Amino acid sequence: MWSRISAGKYFDYLRRVRYFCIAVTTAFLSAAPALAQEPVSSSLLLHAARVFDGNEMRSGLSVLVKNGRIAEIKPRASFKADSTVKIIDLGDATLLPGFIELHAHLSYQKVPADTVLKHGITTIRDLGGPVHQPYGGEGSLRVLTSGPIITAPHGYPIVNLGAANIAIAVAGEEEARETVRHLIDQGAVVIKIALEPGGETGAPWSSHHGHAHHNSAHADPHPAQVASHSPAAWPMLPEATVKAIVDEAHRHQRKVSAHVAETAGVRIALNAGVDEWAHMPCDLIPEPLLKQAKAQNVTIVGTLDTLSKCAGIARNAAIWAELGGELLYGAEIAHPDIPWGIDAQELMHLMHMAKMELPDALRAATAKAGQHLGVPLLGTIQPGAPADLIAIQGNPAQHLKRLEYPGLVISGGRIIVNDFVFAD
């Protein structure tokens, strides 16, 4: 059982583990070969038939990279010959910003960061794992963390996954505030909480927890009869505690992301002023609550592929799209059956369930995701932006699956994958 004392001990332990991990990582990196990077000069010129700049698809443009950043983007003929600049002529290809994955579990599932980078993701938020300062972005995966998920004692995910480096239980408002401060001090870019009673039809976390909770969209006419045959709901953080978490996070310029999946958790999140829902809810959510979420400028990270078997996922996405709500790309990397990189199926779900056009889906994974992280240039191809780039042969409108296997990957101006060739 977690208590205020155990939470304090946890952070003392975490500090010691952090220093140990830094030492081990340093030793490992000095002994192990790094991800292969193609040596290039400080300037690189990329020609492509199409450039998606994070906002729109454009043609006839070339991109100049200098010192790890985008220096210029302009018509190919505008660039003069320069022997100091390396050139890659991509031909009939599409150049895009590297994707931003807003919901990943790399640490928990030990997914190799190098693999994720090679498959087109250049920035991730790692949720529900060890907390650390942001790192990477110059030849390696850029990794941002939330640290462990804040939850109720005996709540999700502790009840089925354990607590170590995954979750922290808090028993009251002051303990919740202290936990938020500790996580932010250690580098958390967002605070993740769980409001999950379990039992949603089709939800992977509820596969062995079959109780019927009181969802107004799926009300049972005889709840007493069901309750006698169903396990009790997992405990959730009370609204007052969630309000304290949100208030403390906002004091430190951090957003709060909530795992919500059904009506009760959604109500708590809305009443407490939570900024983001880490998933599209699994159960069908009453439209008035979705309208309230839109009015409160809530952002939803899709994970539609992961939750495609949920009873309410398609309808929720459709209503959210009709309301004009903000829906961003997130595939929950490390979840079973989700690619360790770009998930083309997630893009397809955004287009089919949320009625997005392809450019809208690409924006949700690039420029809009960067804006949501508070780094407006991230996820764009414009002067001053980090040179995090990918390229595929052809047009993604006809070859969406190719995004999962980019022929060119650049992180901070460093070439990680290059199936194209340098021009003479």
Coordinates of C-alpha atoms in Angstrom, one line a residue:
M1 CA 0.0 0.0 0.0
W2 CA 1.3 3.5 -0.9
S3 CA 1.2 6.2 1.7
R4 CA 2.7 9.7 2.0
I5 CA 5.8 8.2 3.5
S6 CA 6.1 5.6 0.8
A7 CA 5.8 8.3 -1.9
G8 CA 8.6 10.2 -0.3
K9 CA 10.7 7.1 -0.1
Y10 CA 9.9 6.4 -3.7
F11 CA 11.5 9.7 -4.8
D12 CA 14.6 9.2 -2.6
Y13 CA 14.9 5.8 -4.3
L14 CA 14.3 7.3 -7.7
R15 CA 17.1 9.8 -7.3
R16 CA 19.5 7.1 -6.4
V17 CA 18.4 5.0 -9.3
R18 CA 18.7 7.9 -11.6
Y19 CA 22.3 8.5 -10.8
F20 CA 23.0 4.8 -11.1
C21 CA 21.3 4.7 -14.5
I22 CA 23.3 7.7 -15.7
A23 CA 26.5 6.0 -14.8
V24 CA 25.5 2.7 -16.3
T25 CA 24.3 4.4 -19.5
T26 CA 27.5 6.4 -19.9
A27 CA 29.5 3.2 -19.5
F28 CA 27.3 1.4 -22.0
L29 CA 27.5 4.1 -24.6
S30 CA 31.2 4.2 -24.4
A31 CA 31.4 0.5 -24.9
A32 CA 28.6 -0.2 -27.4
P33 CA 28.4 1.0 -31.0
A34 CA 26.0 3.9 -31.6
L35 CA 23.2 3.9 -34.2
A36 CA 24.9 4.1 -37.5
Q37 CA 25.0 7.6 -38.8
E38 CA 26.1 8.6 -42.3
P39 CA 28.8 11.3 -42.1
V40 CA 27.8 14.5 -43.8
S41 CA 29.0 18.0 -44.0
S42 CA 27.4 20.7 -41.9
S43 CA 25.2 21.6 -44.9
L44 CA 22.9 19.3 -46.8
L45 CA 20.5 20.1 -49.7
L46 CA 17.5 17.9 -50.3
H47 CA 15.6 17.9 -53.5
A48 CA 12.1 16.2 -53.6
A49 CA 9.1 16.2 -55.8
R50 CA 6.9 17.0 -52.8
V51 CA 7.5 18.6 -49.4
F52 CA 5.0 18.3 -46.6
D53 CA 6.1 21.2 -44.4
G54 CA 3.9 20.2 -41.4
N55 CA 1.0 22.2 -42.6
E56 CA 0.6 21.7 -46.4
M57 CA 1.9 19.6 -49.2
R58 CA 4.0 21.7 -51.6
S59 CA 5.8 20.9 -54.8
G60 CA 8.9 22.2 -56.6
L61 CA 10.8 23.0 -53.4
S62 CA 14.1 22.0 -51.9
V63 CA 15.3 22.1 -48.3
L64 CA 18.7 23.3 -47.1
V65 CA 19.9 22.0 -43.7
K66 CA 22.7 23.7 -41.9
N67 CA 24.1 22.8 -38.4
G68 CA 21.2 20.6 -37.5
R69 CA 18.4 23.0 -38.5
I70 CA 16.4 24.0 -41.5
A71 CA 18.1 26.9 -43.1
E72 CA 16.0 27.5 -46.2
I73 CA 13.1 26.1 -48.1
K74 CA 12.6 27.5 -51.6
P75 CA 12.4 26.5 -55.3
R76 CA 15.1 24.2 -56.4
A77 CA 16.3 26.6 -59.1
S78 CA 16.9 29.3 -56.4
F79 CA 19.8 27.3 -54.9
K80 CA 23.2 28.0 -56.5
A81 CA 26.0 25.5 -56.9
D82 CA 28.1 25.1 -53.8
S83 CA 30.8 22.5 -53.5
T84 CA 30.6 22.6 -49.7
V85 CA 27.0 21.5 -49.7
K86 CA 26.2 17.8 -50.0
I87 CA 23.1 17.1 -52.1
I88 CA 20.6 14.2 -52.0
D89 CA 18.2 14.2 -55.0
L90 CA 15.2 12.2 -53.7
G91 CA 13.5 12.3 -57.1
D92 CA 9.8 11.3 -57.1
A93 CA 9.7 11.3 -53.3
T94 CA 7.9 13.1 -50.4
L95 CA 9.9 14.9 -47.7
L96 CA 8.1 15.3 -44.4
P97 CA 9.0 16.3 -40.8
G98 CA 9.7 13.3 -38.5
F99 CA 6.6 12.2 -36.7
I100 CA 5.9 13.1 -33.0
E101 CA 4.5 10.2 -31.0
L102 CA 2.5 11.6 -28.1
H103 CA 1.7 8.3 -26.3
A104 CA 4.5 5.7 -26.0
H105 CA 5.6 3.2 -23.5
L106 CA 9.2 2.6 -24.5
S107 CA 10.8 2.2 -21.1
Y108 CA 8.1 0.0 -19.7
Q109 CA 8.2 -2.4 -22.6
K110 CA 12.0 -1.9 -23.3
V111 CA 11.4 -1.0 -27.0
P112 CA 14.7 0.0 -28.7
A113 CA 14.8 3.7 -29.3
D114 CA 16.9 3.2 -32.4
T115 CA 14.2 1.1 -34.0
V116 CA 11.6 3.7 -33.4
L117 CA 13.8 6.4 -34.9
K118 CA 14.6 4.3 -38.0
H119 CA 10.9 3.9 -38.6
G120 CA 10.1 7.6 -38.8
I121 CA 9.4 8.7 -35.2
T122 CA 11.9 11.4 -34.3
T123 CA 10.2 12.6 -31.0
I124 CA 8.2 10.7 -28.4
R125 CA 6.5 11.3 -25.1
D126 CA 7.2 8.2 -22.9
L127 CA 4.3 7.9 -20.5
G128 CA 4.1 5.8 -17.4
G129 CA 7.8 5.0 -17.0
P130 CA 11.0 6.4 -15.3
V131 CA 11.1 10.2 -15.3
H132 CA 14.1 12.1 -16.6
Q133 CA 15.1 15.4 -18.3
P134 CA 14.4 15.6 -22.1
Y135 CA 17.2 14.3 -24.2
G136 CA 18.1 13.3 -27.8
G137 CA 17.3 15.0 -31.1
E138 CA 20.8 15.2 -32.6
G139 CA 21.2 11.8 -34.2
S140 CA 19.0 10.0 -31.6
L141 CA 15.4 9.7 -30.7
R142 CA 14.2 12.8 -28.8
V143 CA 12.6 11.5 -25.6
L144 CA 10.2 13.4 -23.3
T145 CA 8.7 11.9 -20.2
S146 CA 5.8 12.2 -17.8
G147 CA 7.2 9.8 -15.2
P148 CA 5.0 7.4 -13.3
I149 CA 1.2 7.8 -13.6
I150 CA -0.5 9.4 -10.6
T151 CA -3.4 7.2 -9.5
A152 CA -5.5 6.3 -6.4
P153 CA -4.3 3.7 -3.9
H154 CA -5.0 0.2 -5.5
G155 CA -6.0 2.0 -8.7
Y156 CA -5.2 1.5 -12.3
P157 CA -2.5 0.7 -13.5
I158 CA -1.1 -0.5 -10.1
V159 CA -3.9 -3.1 -9.7
N160 CA -2.8 -5.0 -12.9
L161 CA 0.7 -3.8 -13.8
G162 CA 2.3 -3.0 -10.4
A163 CA 3.8 0.3 -9.3
A164 CA 7.6 0.2 -9.9
N165 CA 8.4 2.9 -12.4
I166 CA 4.9 2.8 -13.7
A167 CA 2.6 4.5 -11.2
I168 CA 2.5 6.4 -7.9
A169 CA -0.5 6.2 -5.6
V170 CA -1.5 9.4 -3.7
A171 CA -3.8 9.5 -0.8
G172 CA -4.7 13.2 -0.6
E173 CA -4.4 16.7 -2.1
E174 CA -1.1 17.6 -0.4
E175 CA 0.6 14.4 -1.3
A176 CA -0.7 14.8 -4.9
R177 CA 0.9 18.3 -5.1
E178 CA 4.2 17.1 -3.7
T179 CA 4.2 14.3 -6.2
V180 CA 3.6 16.7 -9.1
R181 CA 6.5 19.0 -7.9
H182 CA 8.9 16.0 -7.6
L183 CA 8.0 14.8 -11.1
I184 CA 8.5 18.3 -12.7
D185 CA 11.8 18.8 -10.8
Q186 CA 13.1 15.6 -12.3
G187 CA 12.1 16.6 -15.9
A188 CA 8.5 15.6 -16.5
V189 CA 7.1 17.6 -19.5
V190 CA 3.5 16.5 -18.7
I191 CA 1.7 15.1 -15.7
K192 CA -0.2 11.8 -16.4
I193 CA -3.0 10.6 -14.2
A194 CA -5.3 7.6 -14.4
L195 CA -9.1 7.8 -14.0
E196 CA -10.0 4.3 -14.8
P197 CA -12.6 2.0 -13.1
G198 CA -12.0 -0.8 -15.6
G199 CA -14.5 -2.9 -17.4
E200 CA -15.0 -1.1 -20.7
T201 CA -16.0 -3.5 -23.5
G202 CA -13.0 -4.0 -25.9
A203 CA -10.4 -2.2 -23.8
P204 CA -7.1 -4.1 -23.5
W205 CA -6.6 -3.1 -19.9
S206 CA -10.1 -4.5 -18.9
S207 CA -9.8 -7.9 -20.6
H208 CA -9.9 -9.6 -17.2
H209 CA -12.0 -7.1 -15.3
G210 CA -15.6 -7.7 -16.4
H211 CA -17.6 -5.5 -14.1
A212 CA -20.3 -3.2 -15.5
H213 CA -19.7 0.4 -14.4
H214 CA -22.4 3.0 -14.4
N215 CA -22.0 4.6 -17.8
S216 CA -25.0 6.7 -18.7
A217 CA -24.5 5.9 -22.4
H218 CA -24.8 2.1 -21.6
A219 CA -27.1 2.2 -18.5
D220 CA -28.3 -1.2 -17.4
P221 CA -32.0 -1.4 -16.5
H222 CA -31.2 -3.8 -13.6
P223 CA -27.8 -2.6 -12.1
A224 CA -28.3 -4.4 -8.8
Q225 CA -28.6 -7.7 -10.6
V226 CA -25.3 -7.0 -12.5
A227 CA -23.4 -5.8 -9.5
S228 CA -23.9 -9.0 -7.6
H229 CA -22.1 -11.0 -10.3
S230 CA -19.3 -8.4 -11.2
P231 CA -16.0 -7.4 -9.6
A232 CA -15.9 -4.0 -7.9
A233 CA -14.7 -1.1 -9.9
W234 CA -11.1 0.0 -9.5
P235 CA -10.8 3.1 -7.3
M236 CA -10.2 6.4 -8.9
L237 CA -8.7 9.7 -7.7
P238 CA -11.4 11.9 -6.2
E239 CA -12.2 15.2 -8.0
A240 CA -10.6 17.4 -5.3
T241 CA -7.3 15.5 -5.6
V242 CA -7.4 15.8 -9.4
K243 CA -8.1 19.6 -9.1
A244 CA -5.0 19.9 -6.8
I245 CA -2.9 18.0 -9.4
V246 CA -4.1 20.3 -12.2
D247 CA -3.6 23.4 -10.2
E248 CA 0.0 22.4 -9.1
A249 CA 0.9 21.4 -12.7
H250 CA -0.4 24.6 -14.1
R251 CA 1.6 26.6 -11.5
H252 CA 4.7 25.0 -13.1
Q253 CA 3.5 25.5 -16.7
R254 CA 2.7 21.8 -17.3
K255 CA -0.4 20.2 -18.8
V256 CA -2.2 17.3 -17.2
S257 CA -3.1 14.3 -19.4
A258 CA -5.7 11.9 -18.1
H259 CA -6.3 8.2 -19.0
V260 CA -10.1 8.3 -19.3
A261 CA -12.2 5.7 -20.9
E262 CA -15.8 6.0 -19.7
T263 CA -18.3 8.6 -18.4
A264 CA -17.3 8.8 -14.7
G265 CA -13.6 9.4 -15.4
V266 CA -14.5 11.9 -18.1
R267 CA -16.7 13.9 -15.6
I268 CA -14.0 14.1 -13.1
A269 CA -11.4 15.2 -15.7
L270 CA -13.8 17.9 -17.0
N271 CA -14.7 19.2 -13.6
A272 CA -11.1 19.3 -12.5
G273 CA -9.9 21.2 -15.7
V274 CA -7.7 18.4 -17.1
D275 CA -6.0 19.6 -20.4
E276 CA -5.7 16.4 -22.4
W277 CA -7.2 12.9 -22.7
A278 CA -4.5 10.4 -23.3
H279 CA -6.9 8.2 -25.4
M280 CA -10.2 8.7 -27.2
P281 CA -12.5 7.2 -24.6
C282 CA -13.4 3.5 -25.1
D283 CA -17.1 3.6 -24.0
L284 CA -19.6 5.8 -25.8
I285 CA -19.5 9.2 -24.1
P286 CA -22.7 11.3 -24.0
E287 CA -22.5 14.2 -26.6
P288 CA -23.0 16.9 -24.0
L289 CA -19.8 15.9 -22.2
L290 CA -17.9 15.9 -25.5
K291 CA -19.3 19.4 -26.2
Q292 CA -18.1 20.5 -22.7
A293 CA -14.7 19.1 -23.5
K294 CA -14.6 21.0 -26.7
A295 CA -15.6 24.2 -24.9
Q296 CA -12.8 23.7 -22.4
N297 CA -10.3 23.2 -25.2
V298 CA -9.5 19.7 -24.2
T299 CA -7.0 17.9 -26.6
I300 CA -7.5 14.2 -27.3
V301 CA -4.6 11.9 -28.3
G302 CA -6.2 9.3 -30.5
T303 CA -4.7 5.8 -30.0
L304 CA -7.5 4.7 -32.2
D305 CA -5.7 1.7 -33.5
T306 CA -5.0 0.4 -30.0
L307 CA -8.6 0.9 -29.0
S308 CA -10.3 -0.1 -32.3
K309 CA -12.2 -2.9 -30.6
C310 CA -13.8 -0.6 -28.1
A311 CA -17.6 -0.2 -28.3
G312 CA -17.6 3.6 -28.4
I313 CA -14.4 4.5 -30.1
A314 CA -15.7 5.2 -33.7
R315 CA -18.7 7.1 -32.6
N316 CA -16.7 9.2 -30.1
A317 CA -14.2 10.1 -32.8
A318 CA -17.0 11.0 -35.3
I319 CA -18.7 13.3 -32.8
W320 CA -15.5 14.8 -31.7
A321 CA -14.7 15.6 -35.4
E322 CA -18.1 17.1 -36.0
L323 CA -17.6 19.4 -32.9
G324 CA -14.2 20.5 -34.3
G325 CA -12.3 19.1 -31.3
E326 CA -8.5 18.9 -31.4
L327 CA -7.4 15.3 -32.1
L328 CA -3.7 14.5 -32.3
Y329 CA -1.7 11.5 -33.4
G330 CA -0.6 8.9 -30.9
A331 CA -0.4 5.2 -31.5
E332 CA 0.7 3.9 -28.1
I333 CA 4.0 2.5 -29.2
A334 CA 4.9 -0.7 -27.3
H335 CA 1.3 -1.8 -27.2
P336 CA 0.9 -5.3 -28.8
D337 CA 0.4 -5.1 -32.6
I338 CA 1.4 -1.5 -32.8
P339 CA 4.5 -0.9 -35.1
W340 CA 7.6 0.3 -33.4
G341 CA 7.6 3.5 -35.4
I342 CA 5.0 5.3 -37.5
D343 CA 1.6 3.5 -37.5
A344 CA -0.1 3.9 -40.9
Q345 CA -3.2 2.2 -39.5
E346 CA -3.5 5.0 -36.9
L347 CA -3.5 7.5 -39.7
M348 CA -6.1 5.5 -41.6
H349 CA -8.3 5.5 -38.5
L350 CA -7.9 9.3 -38.2
M351 CA -9.1 9.6 -41.7
H352 CA -12.0 7.2 -41.5
M353 CA -13.3 7.6 -38.0
A354 CA -12.6 11.3 -37.6
K355 CA -13.1 12.2 -41.3
M356 CA -9.7 13.8 -41.6
E357 CA -8.1 14.4 -45.0
L358 CA -4.6 13.0 -45.3
P359 CA -3.0 16.5 -44.8
D360 CA -5.0 16.9 -41.5
A361 CA -3.8 13.5 -40.3
L362 CA -0.2 14.4 -41.1
R363 CA -0.6 17.7 -39.3
A364 CA -1.8 15.8 -36.2
A365 CA 1.4 13.9 -36.2
T366 CA 3.8 16.8 -36.9
A367 CA 3.1 20.6 -36.6
K368 CA 0.1 20.4 -34.4
A369 CA 1.8 17.9 -32.1
G370 CA 4.8 20.2 -31.8
Q371 CA 2.5 23.1 -30.9
H372 CA 0.8 21.0 -28.3
L373 CA 4.2 20.2 -26.7
G374 CA 5.0 24.0 -26.6
V375 CA 7.7 23.8 -29.2
P376 CA 6.1 25.4 -32.3
L377 CA 8.9 24.7 -34.7
L378 CA 9.1 21.0 -33.9
G379 CA 7.3 19.0 -36.5
T380 CA 7.7 21.5 -39.2
I381 CA 10.0 22.2 -42.2
Q382 CA 10.6 25.9 -41.9
P383 CA 13.7 28.1 -41.2
G384 CA 14.9 27.5 -37.7
A385 CA 13.2 24.2 -37.1
P386 CA 15.2 21.2 -36.0
A387 CA 16.2 19.1 -39.1
D388 CA 14.2 16.1 -38.0
L389 CA 13.1 14.8 -41.4
I390 CA 11.9 11.6 -43.2
A391 CA 11.3 10.8 -46.9
I392 CA 9.5 8.1 -48.7
Q393 CA 9.4 7.2 -52.4
G394 CA 6.2 8.4 -54.1
N395 CA 3.2 10.1 -52.7
P396 CA 1.8 9.1 -49.3
A397 CA -1.7 9.5 -50.6
Q398 CA -1.0 6.5 -52.8
H399 CA 1.5 4.7 -50.6
L400 CA 0.6 5.4 -47.0
K401 CA 2.2 2.2 -45.7
R402 CA 5.6 3.4 -46.9
L403 CA 5.6 5.9 -44.0
E404 CA 6.3 2.9 -41.7
Y405 CA 9.6 2.3 -43.7
P406 CA 11.0 5.7 -44.6
G407 CA 13.9 5.6 -47.1
L408 CA 15.5 8.6 -45.4
V409 CA 15.6 9.5 -41.7
I410 CA 17.4 12.6 -40.4
S411 CA 17.6 13.6 -36.7
G412 CA 19.0 17.0 -35.9
G413 CA 20.7 17.1 -39.3
R414 CA 22.4 13.7 -38.8
I415 CA 21.5 11.0 -41.3
I416 CA 20.2 7.8 -39.7
V417 CA 18.8 6.0 -42.7
N418 CA 19.5 6.7 -46.3
D419 CA 18.3 4.5 -49.1
F420 CA 18.7 7.3 -51.6
V421 CA 22.0 8.4 -53.0
F422 CA 24.1 11.6 -52.9
A423 CA 24.1 13.5 -56.2
D424 CA 27.4 13.9 -58.0

